[in-house]
XYZ file of C-alpha atoms in Angstrom:
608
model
C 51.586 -15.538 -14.520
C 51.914 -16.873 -11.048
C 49.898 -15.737 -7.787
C 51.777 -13.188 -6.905
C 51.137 -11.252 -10.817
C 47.021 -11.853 -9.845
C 47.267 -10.427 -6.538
C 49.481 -7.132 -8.004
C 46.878 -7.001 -10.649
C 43.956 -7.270 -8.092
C 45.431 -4.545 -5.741
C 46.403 -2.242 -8.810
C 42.844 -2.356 -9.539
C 41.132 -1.953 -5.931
C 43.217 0.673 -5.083
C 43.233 3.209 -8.457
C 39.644 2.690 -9.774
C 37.766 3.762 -6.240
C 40.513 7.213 -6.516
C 39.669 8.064 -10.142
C 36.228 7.562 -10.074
C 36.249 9.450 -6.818
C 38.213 12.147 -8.457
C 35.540 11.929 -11.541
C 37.810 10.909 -13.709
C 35.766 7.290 -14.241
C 37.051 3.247 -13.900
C 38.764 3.493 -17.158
C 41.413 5.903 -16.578
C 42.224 4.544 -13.076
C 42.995 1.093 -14.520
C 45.241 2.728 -17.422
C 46.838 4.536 -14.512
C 47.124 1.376 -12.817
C 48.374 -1.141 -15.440
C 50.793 1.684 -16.142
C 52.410 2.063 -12.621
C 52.955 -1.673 -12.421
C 54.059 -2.192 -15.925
C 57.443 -2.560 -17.707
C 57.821 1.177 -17.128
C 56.947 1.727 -14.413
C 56.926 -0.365 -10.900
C 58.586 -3.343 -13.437
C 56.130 -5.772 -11.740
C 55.259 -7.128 -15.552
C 57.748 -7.678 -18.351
C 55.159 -9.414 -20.810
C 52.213 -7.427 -20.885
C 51.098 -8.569 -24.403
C 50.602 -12.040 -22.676
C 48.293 -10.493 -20.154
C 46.278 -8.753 -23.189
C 45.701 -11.479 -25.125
C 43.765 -13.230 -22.207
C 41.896 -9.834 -21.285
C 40.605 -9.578 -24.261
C 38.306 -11.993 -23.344
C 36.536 -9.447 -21.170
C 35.762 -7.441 -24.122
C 34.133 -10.364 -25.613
C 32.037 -10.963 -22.681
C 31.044 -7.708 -22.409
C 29.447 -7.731 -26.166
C 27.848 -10.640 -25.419
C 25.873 -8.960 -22.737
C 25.201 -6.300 -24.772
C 23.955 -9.152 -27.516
C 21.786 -10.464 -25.157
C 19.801 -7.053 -24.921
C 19.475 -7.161 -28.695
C 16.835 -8.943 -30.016
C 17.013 -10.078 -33.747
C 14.131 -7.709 -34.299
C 15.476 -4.529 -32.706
C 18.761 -5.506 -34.177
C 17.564 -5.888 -37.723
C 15.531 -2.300 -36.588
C 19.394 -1.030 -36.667
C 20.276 -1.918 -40.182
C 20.120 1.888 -41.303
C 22.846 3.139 -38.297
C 25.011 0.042 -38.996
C 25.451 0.219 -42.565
C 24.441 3.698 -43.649
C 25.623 5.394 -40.676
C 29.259 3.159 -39.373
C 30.259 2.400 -42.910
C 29.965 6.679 -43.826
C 31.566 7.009 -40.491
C 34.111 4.776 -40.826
C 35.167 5.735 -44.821
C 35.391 9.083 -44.553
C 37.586 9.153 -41.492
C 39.730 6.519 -42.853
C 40.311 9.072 -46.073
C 40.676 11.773 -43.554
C 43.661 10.230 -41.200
C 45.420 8.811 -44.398
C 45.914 12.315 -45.560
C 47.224 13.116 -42.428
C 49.761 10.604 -41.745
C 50.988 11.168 -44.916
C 51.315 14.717 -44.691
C 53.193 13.385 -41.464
C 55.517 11.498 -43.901
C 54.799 8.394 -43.640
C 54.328 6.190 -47.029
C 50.896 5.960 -48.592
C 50.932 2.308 -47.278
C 51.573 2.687 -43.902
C 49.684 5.534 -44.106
C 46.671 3.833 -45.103
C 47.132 1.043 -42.068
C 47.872 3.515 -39.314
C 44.733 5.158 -40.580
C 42.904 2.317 -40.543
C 43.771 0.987 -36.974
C 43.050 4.899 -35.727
C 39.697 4.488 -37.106
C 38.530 1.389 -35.452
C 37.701 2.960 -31.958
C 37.901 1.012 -28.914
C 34.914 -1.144 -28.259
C 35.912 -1.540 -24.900
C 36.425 2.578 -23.595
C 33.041 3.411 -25.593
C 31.143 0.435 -23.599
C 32.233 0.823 -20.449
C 31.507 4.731 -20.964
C 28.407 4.580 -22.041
C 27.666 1.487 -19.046
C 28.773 3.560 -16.501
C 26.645 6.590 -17.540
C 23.576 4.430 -18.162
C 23.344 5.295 -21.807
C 23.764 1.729 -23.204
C 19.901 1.667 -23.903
C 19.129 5.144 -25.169
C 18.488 6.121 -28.881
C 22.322 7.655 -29.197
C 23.978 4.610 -27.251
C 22.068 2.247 -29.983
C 23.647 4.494 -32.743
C 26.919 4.056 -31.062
C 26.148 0.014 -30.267
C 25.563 0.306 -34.336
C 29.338 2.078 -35.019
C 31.000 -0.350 -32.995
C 29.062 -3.442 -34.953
C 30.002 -1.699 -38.195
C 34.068 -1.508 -36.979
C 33.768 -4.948 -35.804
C 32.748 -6.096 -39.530
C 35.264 -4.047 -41.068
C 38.297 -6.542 -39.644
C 38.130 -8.555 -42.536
C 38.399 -5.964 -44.983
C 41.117 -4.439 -43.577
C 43.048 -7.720 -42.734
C 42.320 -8.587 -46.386
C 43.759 -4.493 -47.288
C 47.373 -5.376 -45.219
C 47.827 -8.636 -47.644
C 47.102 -6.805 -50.330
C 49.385 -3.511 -49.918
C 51.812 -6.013 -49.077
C 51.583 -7.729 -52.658
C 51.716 -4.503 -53.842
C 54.731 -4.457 -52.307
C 56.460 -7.833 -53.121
C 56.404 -8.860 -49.259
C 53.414 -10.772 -49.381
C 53.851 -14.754 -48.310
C 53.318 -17.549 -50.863
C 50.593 -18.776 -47.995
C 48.738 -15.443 -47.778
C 45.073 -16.329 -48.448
C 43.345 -14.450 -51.125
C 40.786 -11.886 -50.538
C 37.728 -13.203 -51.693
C 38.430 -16.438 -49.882
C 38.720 -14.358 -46.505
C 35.458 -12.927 -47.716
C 34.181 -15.882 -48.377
C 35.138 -17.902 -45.214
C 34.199 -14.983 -42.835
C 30.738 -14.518 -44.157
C 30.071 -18.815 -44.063
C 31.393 -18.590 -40.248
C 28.185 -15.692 -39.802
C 25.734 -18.363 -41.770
C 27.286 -21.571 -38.816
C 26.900 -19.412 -36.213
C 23.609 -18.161 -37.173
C 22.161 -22.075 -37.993
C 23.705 -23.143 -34.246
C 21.871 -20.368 -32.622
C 18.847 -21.117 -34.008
C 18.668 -24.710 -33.997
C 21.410 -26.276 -31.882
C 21.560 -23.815 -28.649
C 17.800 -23.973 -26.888
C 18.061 -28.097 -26.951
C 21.541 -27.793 -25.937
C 20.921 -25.674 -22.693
C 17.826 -27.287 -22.123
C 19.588 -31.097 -22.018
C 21.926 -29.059 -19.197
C 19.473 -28.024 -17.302
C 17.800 -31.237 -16.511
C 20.785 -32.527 -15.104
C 20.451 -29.648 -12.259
C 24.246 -28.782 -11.951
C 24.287 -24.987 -11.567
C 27.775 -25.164 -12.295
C 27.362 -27.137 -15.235
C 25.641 -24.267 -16.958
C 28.046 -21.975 -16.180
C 30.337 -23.607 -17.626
C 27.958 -24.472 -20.882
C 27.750 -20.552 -20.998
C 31.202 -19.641 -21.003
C 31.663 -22.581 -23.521
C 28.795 -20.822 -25.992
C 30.874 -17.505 -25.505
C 34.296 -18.016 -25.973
C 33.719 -21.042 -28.851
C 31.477 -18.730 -30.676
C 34.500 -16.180 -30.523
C 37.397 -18.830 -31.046
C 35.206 -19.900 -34.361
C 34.711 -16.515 -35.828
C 38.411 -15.619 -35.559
C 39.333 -18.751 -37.137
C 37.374 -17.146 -40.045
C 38.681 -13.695 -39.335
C 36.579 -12.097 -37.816
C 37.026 -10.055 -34.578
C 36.236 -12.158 -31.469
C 33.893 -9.339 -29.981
C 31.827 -9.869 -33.365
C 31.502 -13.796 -32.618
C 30.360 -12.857 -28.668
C 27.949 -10.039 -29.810
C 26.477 -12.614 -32.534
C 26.099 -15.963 -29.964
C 24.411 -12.812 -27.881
C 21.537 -11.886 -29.997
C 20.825 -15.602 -31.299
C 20.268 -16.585 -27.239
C 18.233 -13.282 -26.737
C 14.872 -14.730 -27.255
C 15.911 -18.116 -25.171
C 14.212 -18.607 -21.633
C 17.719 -19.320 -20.919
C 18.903 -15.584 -21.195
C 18.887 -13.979 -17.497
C 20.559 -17.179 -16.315
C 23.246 -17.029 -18.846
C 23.445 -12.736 -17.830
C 23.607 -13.760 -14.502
C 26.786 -16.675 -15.264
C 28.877 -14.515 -17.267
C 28.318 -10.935 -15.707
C 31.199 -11.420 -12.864
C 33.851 -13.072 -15.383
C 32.802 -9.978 -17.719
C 33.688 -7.378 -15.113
C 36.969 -8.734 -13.850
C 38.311 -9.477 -17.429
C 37.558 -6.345 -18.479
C 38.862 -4.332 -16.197
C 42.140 -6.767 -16.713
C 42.383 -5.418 -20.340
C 42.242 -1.738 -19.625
C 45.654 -2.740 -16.831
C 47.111 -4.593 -20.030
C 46.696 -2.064 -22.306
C 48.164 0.924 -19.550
C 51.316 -1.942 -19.795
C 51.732 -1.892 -23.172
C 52.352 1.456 -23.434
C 55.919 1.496 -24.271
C 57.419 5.008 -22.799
C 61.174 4.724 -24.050
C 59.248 5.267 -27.604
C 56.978 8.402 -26.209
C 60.539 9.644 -24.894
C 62.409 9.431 -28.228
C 59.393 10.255 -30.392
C 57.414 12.635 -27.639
C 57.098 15.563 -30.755
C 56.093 13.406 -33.102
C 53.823 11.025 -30.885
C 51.944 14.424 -29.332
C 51.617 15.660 -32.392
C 49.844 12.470 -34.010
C 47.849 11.895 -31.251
C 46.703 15.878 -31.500
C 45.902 15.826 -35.239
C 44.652 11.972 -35.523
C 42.062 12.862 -32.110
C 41.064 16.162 -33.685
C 40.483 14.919 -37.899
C 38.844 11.995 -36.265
C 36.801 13.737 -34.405
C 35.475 16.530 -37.413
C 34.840 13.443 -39.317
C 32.664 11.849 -37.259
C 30.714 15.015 -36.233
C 30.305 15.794 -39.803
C 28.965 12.089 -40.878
C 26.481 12.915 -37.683
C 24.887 15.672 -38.480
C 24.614 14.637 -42.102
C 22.180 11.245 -40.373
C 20.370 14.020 -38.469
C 21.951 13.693 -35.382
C 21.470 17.152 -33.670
C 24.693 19.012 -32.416
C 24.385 17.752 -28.732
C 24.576 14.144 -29.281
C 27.067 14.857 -33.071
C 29.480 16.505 -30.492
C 29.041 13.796 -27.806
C 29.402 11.319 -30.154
C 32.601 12.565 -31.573
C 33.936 13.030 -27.941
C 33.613 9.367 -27.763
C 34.882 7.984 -30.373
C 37.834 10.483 -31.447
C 40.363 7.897 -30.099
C 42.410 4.397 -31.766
C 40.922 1.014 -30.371
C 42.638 -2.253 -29.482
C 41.618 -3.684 -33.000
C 44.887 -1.261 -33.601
C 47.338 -3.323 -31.968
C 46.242 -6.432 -34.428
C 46.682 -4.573 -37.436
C 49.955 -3.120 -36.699
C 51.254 -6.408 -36.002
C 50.299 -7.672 -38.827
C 51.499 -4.919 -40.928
C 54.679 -5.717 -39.358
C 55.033 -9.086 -39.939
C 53.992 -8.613 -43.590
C 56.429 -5.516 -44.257
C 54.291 -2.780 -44.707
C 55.057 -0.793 -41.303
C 58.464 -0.906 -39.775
C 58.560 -2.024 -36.062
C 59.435 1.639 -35.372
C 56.441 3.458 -36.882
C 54.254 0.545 -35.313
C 55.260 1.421 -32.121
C 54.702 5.396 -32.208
C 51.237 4.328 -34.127
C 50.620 1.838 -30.741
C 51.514 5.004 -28.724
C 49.445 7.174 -30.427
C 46.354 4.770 -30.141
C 47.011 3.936 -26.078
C 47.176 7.459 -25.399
C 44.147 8.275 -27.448
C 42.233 5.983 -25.326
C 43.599 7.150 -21.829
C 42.568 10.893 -23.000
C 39.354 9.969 -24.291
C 37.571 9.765 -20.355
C 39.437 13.126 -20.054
C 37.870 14.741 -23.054
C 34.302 13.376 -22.221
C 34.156 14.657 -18.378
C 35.739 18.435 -19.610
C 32.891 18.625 -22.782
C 30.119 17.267 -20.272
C 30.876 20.329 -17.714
C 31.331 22.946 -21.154
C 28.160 21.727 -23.004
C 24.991 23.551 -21.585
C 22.375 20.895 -20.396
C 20.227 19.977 -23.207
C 16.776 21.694 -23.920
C 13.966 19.460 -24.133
C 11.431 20.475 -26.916
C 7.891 21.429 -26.178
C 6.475 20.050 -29.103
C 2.494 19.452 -28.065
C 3.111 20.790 -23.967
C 1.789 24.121 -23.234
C 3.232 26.468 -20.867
C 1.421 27.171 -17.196
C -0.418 30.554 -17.904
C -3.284 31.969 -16.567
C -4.551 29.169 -14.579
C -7.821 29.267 -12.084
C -8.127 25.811 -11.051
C -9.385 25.436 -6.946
C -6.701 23.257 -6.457
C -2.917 23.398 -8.032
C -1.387 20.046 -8.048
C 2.845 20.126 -8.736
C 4.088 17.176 -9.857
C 1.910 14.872 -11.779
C 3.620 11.458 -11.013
C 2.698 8.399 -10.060
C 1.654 9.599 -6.930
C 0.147 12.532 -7.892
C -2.064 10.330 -10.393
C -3.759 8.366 -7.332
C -4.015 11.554 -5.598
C -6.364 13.303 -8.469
C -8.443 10.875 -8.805
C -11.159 11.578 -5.501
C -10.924 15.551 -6.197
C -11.618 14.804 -10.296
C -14.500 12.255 -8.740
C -15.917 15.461 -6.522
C -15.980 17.167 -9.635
C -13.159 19.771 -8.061
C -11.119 22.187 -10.763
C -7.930 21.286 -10.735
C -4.542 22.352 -12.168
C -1.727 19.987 -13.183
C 1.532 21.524 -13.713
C 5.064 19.003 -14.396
C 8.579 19.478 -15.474
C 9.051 16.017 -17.312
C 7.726 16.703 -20.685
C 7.554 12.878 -21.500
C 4.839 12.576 -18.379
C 2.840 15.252 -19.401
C 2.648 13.680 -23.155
C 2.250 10.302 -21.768
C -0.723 11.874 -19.121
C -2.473 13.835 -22.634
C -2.967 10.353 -23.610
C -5.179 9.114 -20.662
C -7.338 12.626 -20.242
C -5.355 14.592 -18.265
C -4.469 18.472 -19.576
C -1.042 18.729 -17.869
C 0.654 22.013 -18.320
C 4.528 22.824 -18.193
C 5.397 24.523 -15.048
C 8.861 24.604 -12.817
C 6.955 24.923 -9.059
C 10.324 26.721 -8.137
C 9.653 29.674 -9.531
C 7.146 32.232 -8.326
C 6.335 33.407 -11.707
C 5.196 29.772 -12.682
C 2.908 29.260 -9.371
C 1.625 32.810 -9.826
C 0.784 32.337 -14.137
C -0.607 28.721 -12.344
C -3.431 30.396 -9.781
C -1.522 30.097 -6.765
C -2.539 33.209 -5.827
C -6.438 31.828 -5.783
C -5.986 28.498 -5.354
C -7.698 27.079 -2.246
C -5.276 23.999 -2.049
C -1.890 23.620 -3.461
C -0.776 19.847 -3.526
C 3.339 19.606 -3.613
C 3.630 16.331 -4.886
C 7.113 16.338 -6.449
C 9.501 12.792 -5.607
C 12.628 14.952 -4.845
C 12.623 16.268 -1.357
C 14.787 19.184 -1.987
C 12.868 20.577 -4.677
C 9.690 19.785 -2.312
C 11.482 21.970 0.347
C 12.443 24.835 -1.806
C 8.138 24.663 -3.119
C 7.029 24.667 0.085
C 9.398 27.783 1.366
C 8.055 29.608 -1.703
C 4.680 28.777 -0.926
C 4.001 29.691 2.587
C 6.082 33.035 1.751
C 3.538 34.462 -1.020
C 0.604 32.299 -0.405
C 0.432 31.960 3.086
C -3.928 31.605 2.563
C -3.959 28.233 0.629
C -3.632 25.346 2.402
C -0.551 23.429 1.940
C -0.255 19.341 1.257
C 2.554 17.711 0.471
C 4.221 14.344 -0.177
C 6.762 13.428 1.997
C 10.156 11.182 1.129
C 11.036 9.814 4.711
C 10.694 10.377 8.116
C 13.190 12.866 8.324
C 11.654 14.768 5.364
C 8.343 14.438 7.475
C 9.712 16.416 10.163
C 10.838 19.046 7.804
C 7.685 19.890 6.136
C 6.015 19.387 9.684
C 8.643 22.212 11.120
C 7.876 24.483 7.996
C 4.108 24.531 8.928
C 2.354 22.848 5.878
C -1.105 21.775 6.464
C -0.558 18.072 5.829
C 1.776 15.639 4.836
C 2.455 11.739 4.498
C 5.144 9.719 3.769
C 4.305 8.324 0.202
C 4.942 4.804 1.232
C 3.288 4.843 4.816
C -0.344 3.484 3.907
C 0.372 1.414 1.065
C 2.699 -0.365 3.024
C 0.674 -0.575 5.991
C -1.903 -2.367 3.732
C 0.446 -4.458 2.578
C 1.049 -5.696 6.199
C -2.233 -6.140 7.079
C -3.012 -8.553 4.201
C 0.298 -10.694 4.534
C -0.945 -11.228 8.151
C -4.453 -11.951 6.596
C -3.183 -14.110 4.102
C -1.147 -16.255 6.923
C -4.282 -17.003 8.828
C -4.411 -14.055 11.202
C -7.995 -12.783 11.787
C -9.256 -9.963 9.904
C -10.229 -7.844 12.813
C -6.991 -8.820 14.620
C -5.060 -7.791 11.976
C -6.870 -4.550 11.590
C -5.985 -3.779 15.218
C -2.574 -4.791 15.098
C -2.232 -2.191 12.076
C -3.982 -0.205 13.971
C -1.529 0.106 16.851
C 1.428 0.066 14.054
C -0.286 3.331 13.207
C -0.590 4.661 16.713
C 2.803 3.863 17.519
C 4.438 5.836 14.542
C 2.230 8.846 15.342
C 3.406 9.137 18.966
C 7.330 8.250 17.897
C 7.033 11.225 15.192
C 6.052 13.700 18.145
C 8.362 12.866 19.877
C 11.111 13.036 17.404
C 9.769 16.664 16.318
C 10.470 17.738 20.160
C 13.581 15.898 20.771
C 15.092 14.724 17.647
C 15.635 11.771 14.854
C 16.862 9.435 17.652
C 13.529 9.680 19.791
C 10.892 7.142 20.598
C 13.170 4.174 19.113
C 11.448 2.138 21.790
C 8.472 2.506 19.690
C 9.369 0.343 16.572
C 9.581 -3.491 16.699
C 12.404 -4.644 16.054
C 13.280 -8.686 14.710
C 16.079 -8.755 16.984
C 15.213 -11.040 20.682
C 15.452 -8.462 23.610
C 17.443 -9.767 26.447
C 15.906 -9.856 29.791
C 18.103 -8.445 32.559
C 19.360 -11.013 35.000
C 21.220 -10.028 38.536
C 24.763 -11.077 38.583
C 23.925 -13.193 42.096
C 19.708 -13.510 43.587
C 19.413 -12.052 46.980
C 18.449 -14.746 49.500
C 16.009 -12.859 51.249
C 12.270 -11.403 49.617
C 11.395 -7.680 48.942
C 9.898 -6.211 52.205
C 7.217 -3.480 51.341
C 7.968 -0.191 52.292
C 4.727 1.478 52.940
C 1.033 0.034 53.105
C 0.772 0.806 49.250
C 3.911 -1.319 47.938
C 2.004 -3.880 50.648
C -1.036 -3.953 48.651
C 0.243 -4.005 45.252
C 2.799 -7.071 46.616
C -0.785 -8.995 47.861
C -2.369 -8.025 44.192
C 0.025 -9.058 41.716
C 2.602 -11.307 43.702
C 3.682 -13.528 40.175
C 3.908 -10.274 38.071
C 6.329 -9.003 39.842
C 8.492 -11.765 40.937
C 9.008 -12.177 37.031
């Protein structure tokens, strides 16, 4: 690949992943989109794209080593249940399932049985990248799905092992083929290494590095970990993403770990994004052309059997139908384990090259429609309903004061009325606070401020005070409306966002507001100029003035506008003084006996 393939691949990406993600459609789709306009079949800017794929996959690998740095042993030993119980049901019954079906498709039960098996193996790299983007890596469901993946990962050597052996079955098998157990065997001793040069080889290594103080030494020393670990586990044939995802957790407890993130994060993200272009390359469209029946039809059935399968093996592990439906969304597609297999199964004689490319058709297309599938069932699905398990509904409520929004604000803010031995109500839409609050005293009840029937079952018709203290300024806006439109007697308080959101609420009449930041920060000031040897009193009256200054700029900004009293705030940029382009030769003359006097009084002021 020479410089002008890098920059193609560069602009392919810069230019289609800002327009699909734009469009919603998500980074994934706009690289397939990509790698498939500059590809063989398209702009003809690559004729090898298997060469590119091979070195992308190192992105995947990077990216589960990231995700094995997250993993502690402990949380992932926490996991054993979803990995085993849950990916190995998930992964044999859909195997059964797609064998039936490419057989009904006519294909032999052996090539059945490996087009199956490559189908089932979904792609590590769409479901990470997914569930990245969405910020779901961490949750309870993206665990279960970090579990899957794990599970698929270990499955390689099985179903390496299951291509020699249908091919024995079937007389093509090579005099060198290496027996099953001893792939078994090999794979499970390259876990035990790996696991005995995490534990006792990596800390001393990385700490040896780090005395020498080259920054780019450790770099280096990280990659090195990374793609060794990987290079070692496929020699004992295992998947690559396997090895990165083990070296992962075994540095996940090493004071080294956030300066390894930080060294392989930007490699991860380029490399990755170079697979998904690969992998839009590879797909071969003479074959779609000649095949398109067949091909739609396999991706159809194999997407849809896959996807019963999966939602069935959820729901059996108690998964409820949200996240069993989400879940099958996901992974309802082929994964680039697929392209291995087939090739193998080639070279061994139990596919033809011509079913192995439809089956490589069937998986790339599979993995450019699952993004598609996801967005379209995240806009059908209704949002989820959050159980009320231990949170009582707002309902008949006399408290004094009516507080919305018990936050972190909110908490600070209930603390001098509680103190004064006031009656207040607490009413919050995030169920987890209002649990969380139960803990530390607080009765919080369940209560959307939006709606007049929830501030009128909440005593806003008697309440004295009613405290908005919600962190989104729209839904602030829409309380406040509300409020001074049936309870126009209670006095209204309410926490501001930003400036501009100050002039909103100050426009809409409420009784009081304050940006939530404003004193804290002030404070904050005031003891950083303490702490750098300014007086105490001095810095008082500097904060002072601060203080002054903003409330003068916000009048005048609610007379004239955002843009008003900028000459107000300090800036850190040096003000240039106004020089004349030439100095007149000759002195000011006063005009009248006043300019006279003030000339006389302050003769140095004002020749400066």
């Amino acid at each position: 690949m020479n410089l002008g393939h890098a920059v193609a691949l560069l602009a392919a990406g810069v230019v289609a992943v800002p327009v699909f993600r734009k469009l919603g459609l998500g980074s994934v789709l706009g690289y397939l989109a990509a790698g498939l306009a500059i590809g063989p079949f398209g702009l003809k800017l690559f004729t090898d794209p298997q060469a590119i794929l091979h070195v992308a996959e190192l992105g995947v690998v990077l990216f589960l080593f990231l995700i094995g740095l997250e993993m502690r042993p402990a949380k992932l030993w926490s996991l054993r249940r979803e990995i085993f119980g849950l990916g190995a049901a998930q992964v044999l019954l859909c195997c059964a399932l797609l064998s039936g079906v490419a057989m009904l498709g006519g294909l032999p039960p052996a090539a059945a049985v490996i087009g199956a098996s490559g189908f089932v193996l979904s792609s590590t790299a769409v479901i990470m990248k997914m569930l990245d983007e969405r910020g779901e890596t961490s949750t309870e469901a993206g665990q279960r799905a970090v579990s899957i993946l794990l599970l698929e990962d270990l499955a390689v050597v099985p179903l390496l092992a299951l291509v020699v052996v249908l091919a024995s079955m079937n007389g093509t098998v090579a005099d060198s083929g290496r027996p099953a157990w001893l792939g078994l065997l090999i794979g499970l001793g390259c876990i035990a290494a790996v696991i005995a040069a995490g534990r006792w080889l990596l800390n001393p290594f990385f700490q040896i590095l780090a005395r020498s103080g080259a920054r780019e030494i450790m770099t280096a020393a990280a990659l090195l970990v990374v793609l060794g670990t990987a290079l070692f586990m496929q020699w004992g044939g295992l998947s690559m993403a396997m090895g990165a995802f083990l070296a992962g957790v075994l540095l996940s407890e090493s004071t080294f770990r956030h300066q390894l993130e930080a060294d392989v994060e930007p490699f991860r993200g380029i490399l990755l994004g170079l697979f998904f272009l690969s992998v839009g390359m590879s797909l071969d469209l003479s074959v779609v052309a000649a095949e398109w029946g067949l091909i739609a039809v396999g991706v159809i059935a194999f997407m849809l059997v896959k996807a019963g399968g999966i939602y069935v093996v959820a729901r059996l592990f108690r998964a409820d139908h949200r996240e069993a439906i989400q879940r099958a969304a996901l992974f309802a597609q082929g994964g680039e384990f697929a392209f291995v297999l087939y090739s193998a199964a080639v070279a061994a004689g139990v596919v033809d090259a011509r079913t192995s490319a439809a089956l490589t058709a069937v998986v790339i297309l599979s993995m450019a429609l699952t993004p598609l599938v996801v967005i379209v069932l995240n806009r059908v699905l209704p949002p989820p309903k959050e159980s009320l398990d231990g949170v009582e509904v707002a309902a008949n409520l006399e408290g004094r004061v009516l507080m919305i929004g018990f936050g972190r604000f909110a908490q600070v803010v209930s603390q001098p009325l509680l103190a004064r031995g006031m009656e207040v109500s607490l009413i919050e839409t995030d169920v987890e606070m209002i649990r969380a609050a139960g803990t530390f005293g607080f009765k919080v009840y369940y209560g959307d401020g939006t709606r007049l029937d929830v501030l009128r079952a909440s005593g806003a018709s008697n309440a004295e005070a009613i405290l908005v203290c919600v962190d989104k300024p729209d839904v602030a806006d829409r309380i406040v409306e509300l409020v001074k439109a049936e309870f126009p007697l209670a006095k209204l308080f309410v926490r501001a966002f930003d400036r501009g959101h100050s002039l909103r609420l100050i426009k809409a009449g409420v009784d009081y507001q304050i940006r939530e930041t404003f004193e804290s920060a002030l404070s904050f000031g005031k003891n950083v100029l303490i702490q750098l040897g300014v007086d105490e009193v001095e810095a008082a009256d500097i904060v002072r003035d601060v203080r002054r200054r903003d409330t003068e700029r916000l009048e005048l900004q609610i007379a004239g506008g955002i843009q008003e009293g900028r000459w107000l705030m300090r800036g850190n940029m040096p003000t240039p003084t106004p020089e004349p382009f030439s100095v007149p030769r000759k002195g000011g003359r006063a005009g009248n006996e006043e300019a006279a006097d003030v000339l006389e009084k302050h003769p140095k002021e004002l020749a400066e």
